[in-house]
Short mmCIF file of C-alpha atoms and ligand atoms in Angstrom, two decimals:
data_model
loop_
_atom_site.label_atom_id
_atom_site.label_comp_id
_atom_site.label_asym_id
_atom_site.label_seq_id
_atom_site.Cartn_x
_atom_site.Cartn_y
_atom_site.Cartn_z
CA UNK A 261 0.00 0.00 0.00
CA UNK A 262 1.34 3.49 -0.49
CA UNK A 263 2.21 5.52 2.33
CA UNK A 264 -0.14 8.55 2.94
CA UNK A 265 0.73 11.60 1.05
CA UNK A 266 1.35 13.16 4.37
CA UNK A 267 4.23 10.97 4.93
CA UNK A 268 5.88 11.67 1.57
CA UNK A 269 6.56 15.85 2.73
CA UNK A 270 7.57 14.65 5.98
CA UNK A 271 10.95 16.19 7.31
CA UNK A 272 11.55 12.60 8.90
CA UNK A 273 10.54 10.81 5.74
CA UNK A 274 13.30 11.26 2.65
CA UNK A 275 11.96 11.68 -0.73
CA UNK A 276 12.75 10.19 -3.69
CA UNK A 277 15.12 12.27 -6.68
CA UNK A 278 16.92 11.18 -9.74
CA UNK A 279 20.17 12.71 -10.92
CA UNK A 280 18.47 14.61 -14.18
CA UNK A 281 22.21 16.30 -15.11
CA UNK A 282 25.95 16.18 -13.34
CA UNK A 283 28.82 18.42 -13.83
CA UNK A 284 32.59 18.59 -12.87
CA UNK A 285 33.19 21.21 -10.71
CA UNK A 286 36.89 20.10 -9.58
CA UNK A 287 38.91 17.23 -9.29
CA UNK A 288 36.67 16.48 -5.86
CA UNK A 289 33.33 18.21 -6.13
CA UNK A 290 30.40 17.67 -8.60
CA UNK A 291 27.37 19.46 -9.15
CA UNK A 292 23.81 17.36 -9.30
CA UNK A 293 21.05 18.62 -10.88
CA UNK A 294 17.88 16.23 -8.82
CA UNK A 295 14.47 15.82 -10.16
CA UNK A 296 11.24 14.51 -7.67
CA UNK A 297 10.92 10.85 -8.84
CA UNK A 298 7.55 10.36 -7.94
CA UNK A 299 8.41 13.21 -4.79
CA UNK A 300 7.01 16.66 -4.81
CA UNK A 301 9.12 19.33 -6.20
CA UNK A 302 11.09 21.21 -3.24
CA UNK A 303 10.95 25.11 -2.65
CA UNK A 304 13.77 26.23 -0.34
CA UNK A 305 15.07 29.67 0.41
CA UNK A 306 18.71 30.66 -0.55
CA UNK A 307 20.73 29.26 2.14
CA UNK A 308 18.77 26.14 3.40
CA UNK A 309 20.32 22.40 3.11
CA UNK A 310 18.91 19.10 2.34
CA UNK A 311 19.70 15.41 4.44
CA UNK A 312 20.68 13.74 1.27
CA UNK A 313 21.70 10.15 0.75
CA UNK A 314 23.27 7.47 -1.65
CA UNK A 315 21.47 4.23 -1.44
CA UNK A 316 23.34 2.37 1.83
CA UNK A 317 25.46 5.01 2.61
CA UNK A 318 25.14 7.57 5.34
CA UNK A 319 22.66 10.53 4.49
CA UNK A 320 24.72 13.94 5.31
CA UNK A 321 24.07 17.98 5.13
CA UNK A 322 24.44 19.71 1.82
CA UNK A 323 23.36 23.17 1.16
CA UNK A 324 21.08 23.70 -1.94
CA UNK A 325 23.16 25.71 -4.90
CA UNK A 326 20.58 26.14 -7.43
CA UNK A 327 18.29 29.06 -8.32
CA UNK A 328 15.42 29.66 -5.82
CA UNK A 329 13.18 30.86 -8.73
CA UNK A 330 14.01 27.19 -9.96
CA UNK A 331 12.01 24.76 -7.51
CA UNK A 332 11.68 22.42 -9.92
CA UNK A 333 15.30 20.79 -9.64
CA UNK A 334 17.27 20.47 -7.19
CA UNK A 335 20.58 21.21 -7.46
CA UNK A 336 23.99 20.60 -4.97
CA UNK A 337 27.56 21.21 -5.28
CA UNK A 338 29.05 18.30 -3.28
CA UNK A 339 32.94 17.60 -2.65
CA UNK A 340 33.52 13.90 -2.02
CA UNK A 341 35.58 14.12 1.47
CA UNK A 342 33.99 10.40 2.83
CA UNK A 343 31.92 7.56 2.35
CA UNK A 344 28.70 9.13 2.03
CA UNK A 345 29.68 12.72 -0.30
CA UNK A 346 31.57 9.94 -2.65
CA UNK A 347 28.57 8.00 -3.01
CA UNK A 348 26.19 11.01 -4.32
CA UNK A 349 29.37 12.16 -6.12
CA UNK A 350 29.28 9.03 -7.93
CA UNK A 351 25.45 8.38 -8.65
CA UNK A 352 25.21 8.83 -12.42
CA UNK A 353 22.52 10.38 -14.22
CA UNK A 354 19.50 8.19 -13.90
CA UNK A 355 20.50 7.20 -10.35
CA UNK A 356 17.76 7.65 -7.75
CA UNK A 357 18.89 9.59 -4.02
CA UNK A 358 16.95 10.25 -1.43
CA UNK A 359 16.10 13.71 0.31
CA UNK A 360 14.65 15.22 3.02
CA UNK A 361 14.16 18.98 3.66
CA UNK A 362 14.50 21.79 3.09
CA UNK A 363 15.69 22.52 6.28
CA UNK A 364 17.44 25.74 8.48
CA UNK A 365 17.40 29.63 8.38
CA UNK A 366 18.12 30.96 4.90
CA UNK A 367 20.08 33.74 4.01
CA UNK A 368 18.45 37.38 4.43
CA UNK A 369 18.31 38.70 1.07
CA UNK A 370 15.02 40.88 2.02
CA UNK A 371 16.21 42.19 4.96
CA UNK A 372 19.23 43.44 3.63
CA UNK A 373 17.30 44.86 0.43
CA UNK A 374 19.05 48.58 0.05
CA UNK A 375 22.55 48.15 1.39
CA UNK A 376 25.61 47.26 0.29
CA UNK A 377 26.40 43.62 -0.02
CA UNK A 378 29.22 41.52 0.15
CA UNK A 379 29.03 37.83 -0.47
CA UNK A 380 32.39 36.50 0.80
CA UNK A 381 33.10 32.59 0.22
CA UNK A 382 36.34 30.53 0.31
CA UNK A 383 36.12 27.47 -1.59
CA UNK A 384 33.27 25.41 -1.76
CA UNK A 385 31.18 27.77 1.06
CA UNK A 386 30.25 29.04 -2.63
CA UNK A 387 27.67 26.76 -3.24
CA UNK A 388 25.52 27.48 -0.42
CA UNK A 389 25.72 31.22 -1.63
CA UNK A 390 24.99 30.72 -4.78
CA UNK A 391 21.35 31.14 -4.72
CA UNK A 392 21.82 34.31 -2.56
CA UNK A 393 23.54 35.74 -5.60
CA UNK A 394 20.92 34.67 -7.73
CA UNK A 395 18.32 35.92 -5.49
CA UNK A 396 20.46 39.34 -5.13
CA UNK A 397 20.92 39.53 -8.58
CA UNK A 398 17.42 38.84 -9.24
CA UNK A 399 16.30 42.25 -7.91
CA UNK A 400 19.61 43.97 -8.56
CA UNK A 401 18.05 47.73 -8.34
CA UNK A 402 17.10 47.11 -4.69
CA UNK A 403 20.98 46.51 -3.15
CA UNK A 404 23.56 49.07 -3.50
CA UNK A 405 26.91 47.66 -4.96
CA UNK A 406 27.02 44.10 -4.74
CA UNK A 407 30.02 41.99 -4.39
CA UNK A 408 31.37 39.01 -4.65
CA UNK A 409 35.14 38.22 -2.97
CA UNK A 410 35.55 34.55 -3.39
CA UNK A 411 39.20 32.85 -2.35
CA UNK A 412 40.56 28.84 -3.07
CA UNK A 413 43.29 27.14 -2.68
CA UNK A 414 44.24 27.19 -6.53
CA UNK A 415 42.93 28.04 -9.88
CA UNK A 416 41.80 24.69 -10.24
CA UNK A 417 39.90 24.77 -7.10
CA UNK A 418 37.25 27.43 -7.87
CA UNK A 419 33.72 26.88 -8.72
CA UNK A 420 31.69 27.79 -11.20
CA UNK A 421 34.44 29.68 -13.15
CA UNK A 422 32.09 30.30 -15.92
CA UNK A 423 29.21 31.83 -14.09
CA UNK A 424 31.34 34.29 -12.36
CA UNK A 425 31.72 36.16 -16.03
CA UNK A 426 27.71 36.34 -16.49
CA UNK A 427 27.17 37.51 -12.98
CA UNK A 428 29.77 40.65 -14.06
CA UNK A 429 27.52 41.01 -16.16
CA UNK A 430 24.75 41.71 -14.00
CA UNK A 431 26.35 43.88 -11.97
CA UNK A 432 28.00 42.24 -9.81
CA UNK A 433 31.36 43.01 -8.67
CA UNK A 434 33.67 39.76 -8.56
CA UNK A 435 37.34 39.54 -7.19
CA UNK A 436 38.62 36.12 -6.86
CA UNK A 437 42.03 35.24 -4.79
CA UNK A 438 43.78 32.10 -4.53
CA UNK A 439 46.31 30.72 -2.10
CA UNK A 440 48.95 29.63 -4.43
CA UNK A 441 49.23 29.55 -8.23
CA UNK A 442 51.39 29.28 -11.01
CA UNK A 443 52.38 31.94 -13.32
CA UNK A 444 49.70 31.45 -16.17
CA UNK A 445 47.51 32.86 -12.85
CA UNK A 446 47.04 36.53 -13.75
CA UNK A 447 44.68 37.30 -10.22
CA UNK A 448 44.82 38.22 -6.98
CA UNK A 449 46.70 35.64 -4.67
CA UNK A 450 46.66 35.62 -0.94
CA UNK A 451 43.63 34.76 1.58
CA UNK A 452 40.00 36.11 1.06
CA UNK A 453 39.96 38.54 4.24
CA UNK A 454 42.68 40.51 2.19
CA UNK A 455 40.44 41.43 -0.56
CA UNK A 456 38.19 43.29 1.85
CA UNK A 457 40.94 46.42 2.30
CA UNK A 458 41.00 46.82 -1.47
CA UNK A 459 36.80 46.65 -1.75
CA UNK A 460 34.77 49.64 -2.33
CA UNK A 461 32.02 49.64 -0.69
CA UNK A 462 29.95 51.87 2.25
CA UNK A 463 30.60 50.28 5.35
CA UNK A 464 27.95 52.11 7.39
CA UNK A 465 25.04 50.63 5.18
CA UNK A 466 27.00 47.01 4.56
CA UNK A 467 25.90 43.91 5.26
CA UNK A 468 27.69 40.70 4.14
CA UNK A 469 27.26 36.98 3.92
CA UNK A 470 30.27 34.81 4.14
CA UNK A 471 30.64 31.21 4.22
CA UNK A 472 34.12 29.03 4.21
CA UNK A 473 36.17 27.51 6.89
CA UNK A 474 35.60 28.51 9.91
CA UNK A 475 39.13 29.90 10.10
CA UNK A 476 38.83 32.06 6.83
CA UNK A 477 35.80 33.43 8.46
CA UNK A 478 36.88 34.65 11.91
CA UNK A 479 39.90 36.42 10.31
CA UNK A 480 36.99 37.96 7.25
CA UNK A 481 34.79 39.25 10.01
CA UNK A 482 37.88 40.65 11.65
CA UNK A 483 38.35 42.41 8.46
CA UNK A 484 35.05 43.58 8.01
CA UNK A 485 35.14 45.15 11.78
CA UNK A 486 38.54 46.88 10.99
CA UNK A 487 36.62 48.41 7.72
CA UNK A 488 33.99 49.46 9.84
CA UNK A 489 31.11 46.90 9.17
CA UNK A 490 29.01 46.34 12.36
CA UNK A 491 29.05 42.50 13.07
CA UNK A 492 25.28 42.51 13.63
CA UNK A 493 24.82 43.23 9.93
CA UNK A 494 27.53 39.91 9.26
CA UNK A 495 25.92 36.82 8.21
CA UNK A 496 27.49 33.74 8.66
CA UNK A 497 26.61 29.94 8.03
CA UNK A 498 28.22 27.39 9.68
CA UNK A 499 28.59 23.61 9.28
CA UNK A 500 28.95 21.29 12.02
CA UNK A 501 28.59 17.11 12.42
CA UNK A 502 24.71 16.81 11.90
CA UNK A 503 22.62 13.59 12.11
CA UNK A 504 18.58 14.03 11.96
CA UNK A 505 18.44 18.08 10.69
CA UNK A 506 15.20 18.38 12.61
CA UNK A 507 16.56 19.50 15.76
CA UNK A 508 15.98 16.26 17.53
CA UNK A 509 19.14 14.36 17.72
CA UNK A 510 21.28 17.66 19.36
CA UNK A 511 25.14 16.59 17.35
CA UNK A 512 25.10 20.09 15.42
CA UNK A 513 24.61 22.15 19.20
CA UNK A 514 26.34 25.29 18.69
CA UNK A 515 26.22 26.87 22.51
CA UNK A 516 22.52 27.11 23.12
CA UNK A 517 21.71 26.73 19.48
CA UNK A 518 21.42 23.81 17.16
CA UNK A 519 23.12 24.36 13.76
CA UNK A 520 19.75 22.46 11.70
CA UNK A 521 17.13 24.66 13.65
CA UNK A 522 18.49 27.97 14.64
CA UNK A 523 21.18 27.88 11.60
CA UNK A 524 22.84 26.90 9.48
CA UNK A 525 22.97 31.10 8.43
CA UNK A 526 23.52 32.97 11.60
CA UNK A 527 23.97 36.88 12.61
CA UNK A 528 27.96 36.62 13.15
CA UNK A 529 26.80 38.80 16.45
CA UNK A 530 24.67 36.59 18.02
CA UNK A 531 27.32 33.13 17.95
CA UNK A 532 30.59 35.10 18.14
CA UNK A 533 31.25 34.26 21.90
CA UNK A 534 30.19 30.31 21.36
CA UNK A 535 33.06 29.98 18.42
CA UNK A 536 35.34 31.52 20.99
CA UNK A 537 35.09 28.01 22.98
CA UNK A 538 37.24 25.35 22.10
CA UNK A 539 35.40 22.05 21.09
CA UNK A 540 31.90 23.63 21.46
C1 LIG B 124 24.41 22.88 6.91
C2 LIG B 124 25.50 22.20 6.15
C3 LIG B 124 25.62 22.41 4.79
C4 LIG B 124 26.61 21.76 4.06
N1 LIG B 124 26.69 21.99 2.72
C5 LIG B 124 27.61 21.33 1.98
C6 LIG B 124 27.66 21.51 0.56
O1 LIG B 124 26.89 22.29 -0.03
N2 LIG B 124 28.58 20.80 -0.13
C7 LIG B 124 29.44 19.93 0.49
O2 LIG B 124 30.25 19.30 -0.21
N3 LIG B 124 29.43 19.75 1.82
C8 LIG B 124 28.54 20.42 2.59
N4 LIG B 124 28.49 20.21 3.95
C9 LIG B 124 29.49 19.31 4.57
C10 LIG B 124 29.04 17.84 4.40
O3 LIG B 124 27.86 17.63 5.14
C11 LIG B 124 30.15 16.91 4.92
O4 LIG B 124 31.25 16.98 4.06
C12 LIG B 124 29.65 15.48 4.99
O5 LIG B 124 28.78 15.35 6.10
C13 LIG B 124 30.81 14.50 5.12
O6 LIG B 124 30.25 13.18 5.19
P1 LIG B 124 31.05 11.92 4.61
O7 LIG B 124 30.39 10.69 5.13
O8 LIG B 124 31.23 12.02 3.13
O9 LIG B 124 32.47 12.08 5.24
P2 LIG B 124 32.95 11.71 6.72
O10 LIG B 124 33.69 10.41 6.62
O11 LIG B 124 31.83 11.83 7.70
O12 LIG B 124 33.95 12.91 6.97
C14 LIG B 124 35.07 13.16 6.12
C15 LIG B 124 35.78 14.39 6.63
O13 LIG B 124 34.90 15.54 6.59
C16 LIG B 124 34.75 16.08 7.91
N5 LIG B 124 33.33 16.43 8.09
C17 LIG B 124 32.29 15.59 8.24
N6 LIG B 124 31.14 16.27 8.39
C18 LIG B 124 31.46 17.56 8.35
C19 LIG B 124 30.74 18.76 8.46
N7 LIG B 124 29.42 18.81 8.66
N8 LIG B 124 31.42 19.94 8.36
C20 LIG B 124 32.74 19.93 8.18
N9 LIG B 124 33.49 18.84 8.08
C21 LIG B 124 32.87 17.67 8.16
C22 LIG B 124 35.14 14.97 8.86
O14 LIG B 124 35.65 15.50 10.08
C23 LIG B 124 36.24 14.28 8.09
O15 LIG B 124 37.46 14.95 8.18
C24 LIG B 124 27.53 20.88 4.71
C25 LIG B 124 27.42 20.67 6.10
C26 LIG B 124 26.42 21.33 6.80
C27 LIG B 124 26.31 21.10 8.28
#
């Protein structure tokens, strides 16, 4: 018998979705386009992950990358670090996952609307800002100057290297920095907090959104307070070890907070003194 329709929208209950498209992002990470398979299409705000699983493999946290406006596909940028990311980095098109979500606190595109915005990533911390850019750039005339400072490790490393062009485009001001690189590398190199002193921007009505290792984004929002940026208006999402994404298991606590429920995006103000605790 089938189960109730109820059951199928369920945050406990994961959903069927069939690879519809995959892309090579780098040598590690791959971007999945999902379709429902026989599921209900998913609308999620910029910022929120999935629970997302291989067939026999352990389901894990990945943030949705694809355009809001989109709902019907789902897409995620994953990089294959251990069992269960290699798994759904190696499920070919065709291949049926299974997801549950959309779950946490998205990004807050409206309540930034008329300042100026910078969306600051360091390697793959990209992906879950991707559909804040979209969304940004989707109403471009009501932000001020937008943009984007985006660091990795290498050239090779970056994501969506052809995007970045279009999103010029739309007015969106890109500077990309990596670590180390060879001399056909014409950029920026150094770390991404650096690219924040040569920014223009109006600190007093700035907000930003930043996403990367949690190193690379306690020395950025040390940037941004040196610029003058007020940390209140810094927006931050953070990944730690999460199991059931419905606030019931309590492995993503953050201080009095739990990372599925109260995060993953986060005012930088309000978890500052909890990062400042070792092996909280
Ligand atoms: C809200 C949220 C959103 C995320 N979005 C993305 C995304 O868009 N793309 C993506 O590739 N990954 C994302 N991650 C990280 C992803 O969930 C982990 O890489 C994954 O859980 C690792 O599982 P595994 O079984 O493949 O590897 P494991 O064998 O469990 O771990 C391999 C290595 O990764 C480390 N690791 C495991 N889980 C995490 C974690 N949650 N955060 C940091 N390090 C971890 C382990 O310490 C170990 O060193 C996100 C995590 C969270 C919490």
């Amino acid at each position: 018998m089938p189960p109730p329709a109820e059951a199928l929208t369920s945050p406990m209950v994961p959903a069927p979705f069939a690879v519809a498209a995959k892309r090579q992002e780098t040598q590690d990470t791959w971007t999945l386009e999902l379709s429902p398979h026989g599921a209900e299409e998913m609308a999620f705000a910029p910022g929120q992950f999935t629970m997302i699983s291989a067939f026999g493999t352990g389901e894990v946290p990945i943030s949705i990358s694809g355009d809001p406006r989109a709902s019907g596909t789902l897409v995620h940028t994953v990089r294959a670090v251990g069992l269960a990311t290699a798994a759904i980095c190696r499920a070919c098109p065709g291949e049926v996952l299974e997801v549950r979500g959309p779950f946490g606190r998205p990004w807050p595109v409206e309540e930034i609307e008329g300042s100026d915005v910078l969306v600051i990533a360091g390697g793959i911390g990209l992906a879950p800002l991707r559909p804040a850019i979209l969304a940004l750039l989707a109403r471009r005339e009501r932000y001020g100057r937008l943009l984007l400072l985006y660091g990795g490790r290498s050239p090779d490393q970056l994501l969506y290297t052809e995007e970045l062009e279009r999103w010029r485009q739309e007015g969106l001001e890109v500077a990309v920095s990596v670590d180390s690189a060879g001399p056909e590398w014409l950029g920026h190199v150094g770390v991404v907090p650096r690219l924040i002193g040569r920014a223009r921007f109006d600190a007093a009505r700035a907000a930003a959104l930043v996403c990367g290792p949690e190193v690379m984004m306690r020395f950025t929002v040390s940037a941004l307070r040196q610029a003058g940026v007020d940390t209140a208006s810094v927006y931050a999402s953070m990944e730690r070890n999460m199991q059931c994404g419905v606030a019931h298991c309590g492995h993503c606590q953050l201080g009095p907070t739990l990372v599925c429920r109260d995060g993953p995006v986060y005012r930088w103000s309000e978890i500052e003194r909890w990062l400042g605790i070792r092996e909280l």
